[in-house]
Short mmCIF file of C-alpha atoms (C1' of nucleotides) in Angstrom, two decimals:
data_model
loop_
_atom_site.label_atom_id
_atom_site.label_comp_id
_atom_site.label_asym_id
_atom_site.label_seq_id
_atom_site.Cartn_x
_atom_site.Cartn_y
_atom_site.Cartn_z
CA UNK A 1 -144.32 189.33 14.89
CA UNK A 2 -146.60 187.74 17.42
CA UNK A 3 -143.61 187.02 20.14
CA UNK A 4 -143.06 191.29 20.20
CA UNK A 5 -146.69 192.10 20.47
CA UNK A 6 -146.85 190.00 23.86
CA UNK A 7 -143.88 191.70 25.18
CA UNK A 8 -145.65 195.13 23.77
CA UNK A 9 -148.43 194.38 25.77
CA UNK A 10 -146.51 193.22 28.70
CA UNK A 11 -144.58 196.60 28.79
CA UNK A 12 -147.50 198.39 28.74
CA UNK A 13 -149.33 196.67 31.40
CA UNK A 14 -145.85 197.51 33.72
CA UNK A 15 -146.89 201.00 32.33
CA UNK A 16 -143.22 201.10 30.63
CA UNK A 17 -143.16 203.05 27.59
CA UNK A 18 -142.35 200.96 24.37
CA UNK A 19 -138.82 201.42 23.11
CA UNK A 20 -136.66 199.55 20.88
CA UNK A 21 -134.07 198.75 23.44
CA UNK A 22 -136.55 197.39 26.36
CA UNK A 23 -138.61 194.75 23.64
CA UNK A 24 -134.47 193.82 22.44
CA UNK A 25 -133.51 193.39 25.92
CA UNK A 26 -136.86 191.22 26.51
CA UNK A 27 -136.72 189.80 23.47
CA UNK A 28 -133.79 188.34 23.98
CA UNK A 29 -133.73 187.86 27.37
CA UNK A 30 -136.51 184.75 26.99
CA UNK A 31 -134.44 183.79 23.70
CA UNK A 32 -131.50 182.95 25.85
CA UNK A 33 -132.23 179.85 27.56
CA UNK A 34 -129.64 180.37 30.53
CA UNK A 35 -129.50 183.20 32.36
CA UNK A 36 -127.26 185.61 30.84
CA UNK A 37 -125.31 188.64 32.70
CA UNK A 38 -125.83 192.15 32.25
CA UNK A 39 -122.76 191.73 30.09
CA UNK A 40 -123.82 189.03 28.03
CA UNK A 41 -127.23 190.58 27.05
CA UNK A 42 -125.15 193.91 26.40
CA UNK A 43 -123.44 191.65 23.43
CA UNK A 44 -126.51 190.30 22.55
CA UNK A 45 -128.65 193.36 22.28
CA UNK A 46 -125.71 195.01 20.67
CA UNK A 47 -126.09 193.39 17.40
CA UNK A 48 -129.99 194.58 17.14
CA UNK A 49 -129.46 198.01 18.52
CA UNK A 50 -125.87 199.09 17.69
CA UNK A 51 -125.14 202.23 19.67
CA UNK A 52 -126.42 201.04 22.58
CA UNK A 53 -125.06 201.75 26.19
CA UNK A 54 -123.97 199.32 29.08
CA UNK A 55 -125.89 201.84 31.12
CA UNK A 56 -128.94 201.18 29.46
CA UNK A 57 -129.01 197.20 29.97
CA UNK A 58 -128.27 198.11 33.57
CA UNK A 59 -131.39 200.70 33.87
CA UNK A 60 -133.46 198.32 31.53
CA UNK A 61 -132.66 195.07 34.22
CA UNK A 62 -133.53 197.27 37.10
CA UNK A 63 -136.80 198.69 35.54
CA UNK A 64 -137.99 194.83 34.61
CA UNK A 65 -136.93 193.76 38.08
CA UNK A 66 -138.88 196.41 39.58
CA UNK A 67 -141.69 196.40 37.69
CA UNK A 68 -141.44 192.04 38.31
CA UNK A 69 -141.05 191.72 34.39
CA UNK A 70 -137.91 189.16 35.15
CA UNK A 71 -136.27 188.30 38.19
CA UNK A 72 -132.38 187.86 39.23
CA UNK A 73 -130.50 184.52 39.78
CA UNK A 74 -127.27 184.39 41.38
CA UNK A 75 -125.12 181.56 42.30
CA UNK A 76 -122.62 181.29 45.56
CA UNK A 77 -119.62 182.25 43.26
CA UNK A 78 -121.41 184.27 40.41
CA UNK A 79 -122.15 187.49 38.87
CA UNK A 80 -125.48 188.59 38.71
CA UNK A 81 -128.15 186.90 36.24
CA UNK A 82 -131.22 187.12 35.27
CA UNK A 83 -134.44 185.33 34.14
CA UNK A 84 -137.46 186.13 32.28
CA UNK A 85 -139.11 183.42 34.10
CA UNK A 86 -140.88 184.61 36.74
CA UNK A 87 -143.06 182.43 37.86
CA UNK A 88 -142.40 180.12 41.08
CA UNK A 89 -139.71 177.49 40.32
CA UNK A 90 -135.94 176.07 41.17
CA UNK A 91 -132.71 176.29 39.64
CA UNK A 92 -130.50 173.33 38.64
CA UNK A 93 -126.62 174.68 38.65
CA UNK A 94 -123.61 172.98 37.40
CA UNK A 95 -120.37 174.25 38.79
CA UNK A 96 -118.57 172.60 36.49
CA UNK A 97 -119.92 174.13 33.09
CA UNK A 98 -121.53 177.32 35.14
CA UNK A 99 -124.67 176.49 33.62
CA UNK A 100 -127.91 176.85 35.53
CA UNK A 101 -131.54 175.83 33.79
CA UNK A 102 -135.07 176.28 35.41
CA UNK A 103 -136.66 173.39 37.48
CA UNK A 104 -140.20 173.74 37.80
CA UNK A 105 -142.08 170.93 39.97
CA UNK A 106 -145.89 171.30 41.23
CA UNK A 107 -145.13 168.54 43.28
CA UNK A 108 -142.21 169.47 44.76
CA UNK A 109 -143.73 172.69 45.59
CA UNK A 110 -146.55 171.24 47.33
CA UNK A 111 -144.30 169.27 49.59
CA UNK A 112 -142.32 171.75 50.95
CA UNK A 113 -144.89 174.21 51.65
CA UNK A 114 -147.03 171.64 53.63
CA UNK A 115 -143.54 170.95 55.52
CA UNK A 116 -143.09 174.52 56.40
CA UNK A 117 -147.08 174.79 57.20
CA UNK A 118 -146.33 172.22 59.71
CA UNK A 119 -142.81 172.74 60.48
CA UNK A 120 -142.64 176.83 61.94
CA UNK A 121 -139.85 177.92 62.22
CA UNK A 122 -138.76 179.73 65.66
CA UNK A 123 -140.16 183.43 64.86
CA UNK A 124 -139.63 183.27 60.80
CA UNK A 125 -141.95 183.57 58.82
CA UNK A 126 -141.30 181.70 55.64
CA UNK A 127 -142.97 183.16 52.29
CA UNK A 128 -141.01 181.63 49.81
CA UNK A 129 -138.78 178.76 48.68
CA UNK A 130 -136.27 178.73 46.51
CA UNK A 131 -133.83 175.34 45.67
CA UNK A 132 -130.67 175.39 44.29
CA UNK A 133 -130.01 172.18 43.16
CA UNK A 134 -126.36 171.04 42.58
CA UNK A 135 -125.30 168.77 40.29
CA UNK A 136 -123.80 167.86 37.03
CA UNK A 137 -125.69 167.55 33.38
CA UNK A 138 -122.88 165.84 32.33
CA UNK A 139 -125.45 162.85 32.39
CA UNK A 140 -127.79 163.87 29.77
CA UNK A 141 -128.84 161.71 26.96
CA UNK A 142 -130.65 163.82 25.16
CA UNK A 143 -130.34 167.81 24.08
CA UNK A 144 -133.77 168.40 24.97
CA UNK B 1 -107.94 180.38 75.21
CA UNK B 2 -109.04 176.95 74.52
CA UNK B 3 -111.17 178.07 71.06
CA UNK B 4 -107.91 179.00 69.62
CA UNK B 5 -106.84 175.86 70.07
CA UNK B 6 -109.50 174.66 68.06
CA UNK B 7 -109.26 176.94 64.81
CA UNK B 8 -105.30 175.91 65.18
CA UNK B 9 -105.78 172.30 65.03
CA UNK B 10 -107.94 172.88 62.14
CA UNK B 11 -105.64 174.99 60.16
CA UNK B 12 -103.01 172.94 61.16
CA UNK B 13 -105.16 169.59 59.57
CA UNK B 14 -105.74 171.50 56.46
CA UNK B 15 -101.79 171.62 56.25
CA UNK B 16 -101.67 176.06 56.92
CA UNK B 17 -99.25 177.38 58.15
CA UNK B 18 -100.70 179.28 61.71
CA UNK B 19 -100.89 183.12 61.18
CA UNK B 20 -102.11 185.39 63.72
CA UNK B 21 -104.04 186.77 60.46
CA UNK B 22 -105.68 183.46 60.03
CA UNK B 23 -106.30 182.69 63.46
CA UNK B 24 -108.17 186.18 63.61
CA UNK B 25 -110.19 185.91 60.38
CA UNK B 26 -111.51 182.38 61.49
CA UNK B 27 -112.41 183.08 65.53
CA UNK B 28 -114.16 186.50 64.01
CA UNK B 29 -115.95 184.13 61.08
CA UNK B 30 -117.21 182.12 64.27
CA UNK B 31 -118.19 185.15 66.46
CA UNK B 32 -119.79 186.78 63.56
CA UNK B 33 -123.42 184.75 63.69
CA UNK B 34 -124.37 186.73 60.58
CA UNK B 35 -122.58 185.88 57.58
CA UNK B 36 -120.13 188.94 56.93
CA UNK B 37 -118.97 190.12 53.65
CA UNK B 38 -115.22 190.18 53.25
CA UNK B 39 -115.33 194.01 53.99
CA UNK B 40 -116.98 193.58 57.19
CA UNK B 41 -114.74 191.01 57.97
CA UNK B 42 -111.78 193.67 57.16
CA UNK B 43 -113.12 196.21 59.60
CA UNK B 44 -113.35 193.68 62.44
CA UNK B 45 -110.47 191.84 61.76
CA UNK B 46 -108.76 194.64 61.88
CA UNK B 47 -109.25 195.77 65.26
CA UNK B 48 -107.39 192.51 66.46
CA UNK B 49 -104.46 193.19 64.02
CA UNK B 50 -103.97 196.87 63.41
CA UNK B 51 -101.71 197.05 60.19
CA UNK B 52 -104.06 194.30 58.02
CA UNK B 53 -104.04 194.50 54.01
CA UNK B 54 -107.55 193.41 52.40
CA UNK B 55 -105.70 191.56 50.09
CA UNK B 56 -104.82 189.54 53.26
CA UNK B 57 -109.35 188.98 53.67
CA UNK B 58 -109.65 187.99 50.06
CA UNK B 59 -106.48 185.67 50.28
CA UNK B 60 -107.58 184.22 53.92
CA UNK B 61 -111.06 183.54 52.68
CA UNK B 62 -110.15 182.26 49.50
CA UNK B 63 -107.79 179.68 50.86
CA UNK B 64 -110.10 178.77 53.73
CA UNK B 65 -113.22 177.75 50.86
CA UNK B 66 -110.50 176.20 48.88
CA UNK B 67 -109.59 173.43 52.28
CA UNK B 68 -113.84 173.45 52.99
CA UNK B 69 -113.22 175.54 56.31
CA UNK B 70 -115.91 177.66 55.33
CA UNK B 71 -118.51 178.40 52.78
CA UNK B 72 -119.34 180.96 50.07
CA UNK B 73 -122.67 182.09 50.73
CA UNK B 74 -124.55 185.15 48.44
CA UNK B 75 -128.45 186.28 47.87
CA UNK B 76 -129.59 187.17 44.77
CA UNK B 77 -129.11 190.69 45.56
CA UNK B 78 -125.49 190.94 47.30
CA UNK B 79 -122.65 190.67 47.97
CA UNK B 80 -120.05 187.29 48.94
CA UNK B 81 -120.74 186.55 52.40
CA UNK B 82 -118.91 183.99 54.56
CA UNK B 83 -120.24 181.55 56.21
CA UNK B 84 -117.82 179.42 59.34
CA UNK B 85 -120.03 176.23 59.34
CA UNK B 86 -119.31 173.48 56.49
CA UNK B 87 -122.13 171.13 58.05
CA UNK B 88 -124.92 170.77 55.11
CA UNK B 89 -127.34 173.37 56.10
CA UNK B 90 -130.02 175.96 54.62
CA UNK B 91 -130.41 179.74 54.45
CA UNK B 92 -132.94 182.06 56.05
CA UNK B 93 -132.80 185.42 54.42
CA UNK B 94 -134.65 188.53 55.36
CA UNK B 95 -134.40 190.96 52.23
CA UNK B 96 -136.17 193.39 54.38
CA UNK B 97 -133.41 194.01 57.48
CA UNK B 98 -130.70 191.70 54.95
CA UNK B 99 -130.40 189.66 58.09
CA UNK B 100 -129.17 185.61 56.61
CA UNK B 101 -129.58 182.89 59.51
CA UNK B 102 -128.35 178.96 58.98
CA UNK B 103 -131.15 176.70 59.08
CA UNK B 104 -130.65 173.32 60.33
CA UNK B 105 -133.39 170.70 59.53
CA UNK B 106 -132.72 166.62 59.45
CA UNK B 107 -136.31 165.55 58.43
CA UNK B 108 -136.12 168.10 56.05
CA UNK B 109 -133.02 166.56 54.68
CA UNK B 110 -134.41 163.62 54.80
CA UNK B 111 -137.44 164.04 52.82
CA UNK B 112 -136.03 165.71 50.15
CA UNK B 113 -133.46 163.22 49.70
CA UNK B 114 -135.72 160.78 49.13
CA UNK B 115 -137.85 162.86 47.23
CA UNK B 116 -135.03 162.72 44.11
CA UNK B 117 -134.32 159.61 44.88
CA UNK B 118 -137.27 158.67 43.79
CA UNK B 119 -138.34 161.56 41.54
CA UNK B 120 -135.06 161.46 38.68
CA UNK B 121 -134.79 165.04 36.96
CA UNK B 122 -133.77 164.49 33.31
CA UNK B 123 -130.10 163.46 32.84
CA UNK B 124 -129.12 165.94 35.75
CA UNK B 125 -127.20 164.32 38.82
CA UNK B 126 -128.21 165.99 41.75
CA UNK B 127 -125.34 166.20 43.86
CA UNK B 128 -126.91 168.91 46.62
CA UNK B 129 -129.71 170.10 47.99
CA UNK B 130 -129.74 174.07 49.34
CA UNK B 131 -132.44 175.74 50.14
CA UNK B 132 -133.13 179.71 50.51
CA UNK B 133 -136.09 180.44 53.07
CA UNK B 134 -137.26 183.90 52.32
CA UNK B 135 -139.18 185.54 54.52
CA UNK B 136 -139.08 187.78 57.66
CA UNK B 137 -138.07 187.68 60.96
CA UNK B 138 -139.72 190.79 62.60
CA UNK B 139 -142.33 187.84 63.88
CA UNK B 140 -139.58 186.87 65.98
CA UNK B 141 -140.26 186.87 69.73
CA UNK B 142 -137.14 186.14 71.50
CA UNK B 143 -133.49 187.39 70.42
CA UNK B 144 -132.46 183.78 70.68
"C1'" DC C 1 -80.11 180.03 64.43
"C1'" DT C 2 -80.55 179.52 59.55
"C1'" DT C 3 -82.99 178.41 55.80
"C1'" DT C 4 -86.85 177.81 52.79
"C1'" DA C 5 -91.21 178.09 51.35
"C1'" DA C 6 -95.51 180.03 52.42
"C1'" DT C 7 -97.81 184.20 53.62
"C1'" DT C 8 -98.71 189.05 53.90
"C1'" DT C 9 -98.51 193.53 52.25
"C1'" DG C 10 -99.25 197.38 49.13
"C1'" DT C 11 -99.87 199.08 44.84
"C1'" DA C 12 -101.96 198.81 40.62
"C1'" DT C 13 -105.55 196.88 37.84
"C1'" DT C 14 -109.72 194.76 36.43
"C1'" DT C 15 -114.55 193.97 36.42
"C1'" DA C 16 -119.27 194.90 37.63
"C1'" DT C 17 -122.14 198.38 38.70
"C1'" DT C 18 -123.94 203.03 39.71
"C1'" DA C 19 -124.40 208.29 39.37
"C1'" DC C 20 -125.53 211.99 36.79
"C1'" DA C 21 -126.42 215.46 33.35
"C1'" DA C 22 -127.34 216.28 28.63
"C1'" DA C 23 -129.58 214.61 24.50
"C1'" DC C 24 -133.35 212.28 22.78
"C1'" DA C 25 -137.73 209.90 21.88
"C1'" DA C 26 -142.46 208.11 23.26
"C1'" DG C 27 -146.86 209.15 23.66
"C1'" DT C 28 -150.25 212.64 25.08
"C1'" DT C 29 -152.50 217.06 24.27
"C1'" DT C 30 -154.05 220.50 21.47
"C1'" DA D 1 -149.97 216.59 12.60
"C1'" DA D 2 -147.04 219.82 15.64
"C1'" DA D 3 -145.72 220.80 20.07
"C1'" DC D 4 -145.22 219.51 24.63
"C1'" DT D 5 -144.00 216.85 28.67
"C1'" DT D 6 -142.04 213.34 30.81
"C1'" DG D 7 -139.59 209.19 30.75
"C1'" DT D 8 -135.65 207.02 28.59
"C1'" DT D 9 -131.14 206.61 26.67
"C1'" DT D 10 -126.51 207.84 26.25
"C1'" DG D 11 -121.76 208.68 27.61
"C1'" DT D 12 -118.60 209.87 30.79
"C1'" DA D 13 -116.97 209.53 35.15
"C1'" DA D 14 -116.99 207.45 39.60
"C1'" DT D 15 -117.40 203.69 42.89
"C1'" DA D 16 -117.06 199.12 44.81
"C1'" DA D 17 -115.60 194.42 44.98
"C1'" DA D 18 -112.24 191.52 43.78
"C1'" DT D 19 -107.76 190.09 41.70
"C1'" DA D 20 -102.74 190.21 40.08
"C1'" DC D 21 -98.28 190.57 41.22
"C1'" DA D 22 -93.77 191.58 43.10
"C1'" DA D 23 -91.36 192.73 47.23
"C1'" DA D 24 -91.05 192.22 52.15
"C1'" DT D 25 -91.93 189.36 55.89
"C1'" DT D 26 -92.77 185.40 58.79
"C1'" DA D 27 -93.77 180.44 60.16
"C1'" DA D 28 -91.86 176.36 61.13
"C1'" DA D 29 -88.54 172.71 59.75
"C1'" DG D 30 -83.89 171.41 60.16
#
DNA sequence: CTTTAATTTGTATTTATTACAAACAAGTTT
DNA sequence: AAACTTGTTTGTAATAAATACAAATTAAAG
């Protein structure tokens, strides 16, 4: 499968050995579209490798975060989450449904760091931005 | 003291009953320019009132967020923190001494407010705007 | 001062996460 | 390919943060 040899060589480059669990865990990590919780990958990587451990989704997370493989998302009243994503973008967060989705926006991006090239701030020196935008999908046409 | 008086007109308008427990969470909340974590606001609450149950924290600060006295606050790598101002404001966070200041910016506010105005994201209402300034303070020269 | 309803306490529990040692497997060396 | 070495996984046990709940207490209204 071509999705598992990227994720192969991704591993590798981290200089991670290959096992089962870690391409699961990846695997399904960028199949979820949200960003699941330890817990929720645990059920999901269950059904591919059966005896697995809690632990190991745990030490699997913390390896890939490490290593800069995925990064974690919280929200203000949330467990931890994470995100295969790791390039530069936002989050979009509904309370309501506790959903969250990626925003990614060039533009956007542009702005702000102009701002803050103008704009110092007393002492601090900014080297990255990070919106949480709060909202509601409940407006969405489409499923896309 | 006459910022007592203040925190008990507040509770008071948020229709609580006035506890010495309350009073005491809140004017440490204020002190506390950081943004404690319920524990830390357990050990310094406590000094004030000696025989104080952690339940009592949890319950305080739960029914506090609940009447918009304060804030939830949390990085992607932490715990709840507290936070006494409700104004709309940002976060800087230093992951490096896990120091979190408020940020206060009107033309920031501004600009990105206009910015979705004009710029609709796909069937998602945006309802509010936070930002989380990473960076580092060690550039800092004053304490102010 | 009495009453009533809200609040606090303390204990017990849950949930998320981490620690750690033993068992195991990946990938390198011979 | 077999053996080795080191990294990884497992499972149990422990910790930490937060919550549930019932009993005791207290605020404030009458």
């Amino acid at each position: 499968m071509e999705i598992t040899q990227g994720i192969i060589r991704r591993l590798n480059e981290a200089g991670l050995k290959i096992t089962p669990q870690r391409v699961a865990v990846m695997q399904t990590l960028c199949k979820l579209r949200m960003h699941p919780t330890a817990e929720e990958l645990f059920a999901e990587v269950s059904k591919t490798i059966p005896g697995l451990s809690p632990t190991t989704i745990y030490n699997t997370l913390d390896t890939f975060v490490e290593k800069g493989l995925i990064k974690r998302v919280k929200t203000d009243a949330d467990v931890m989450r994470y995100d295969a994503i790791t390039e530069h973008h936002h989050h979009l967060y509904c309370a309501v449904s506790d959903r969250m989705e990626d925003y990614f926006d060039n533009e956007l991006d542009e702005m702000l760091s102009a701002y803050f090239e103008r704009k110092q701030i007393n002492g601090f020196k900014v080297s990255d931005i990070r919106l949480q935008l709060m909202g509601d999908f409940s407006e969405r046409k489409t499923t896309q």
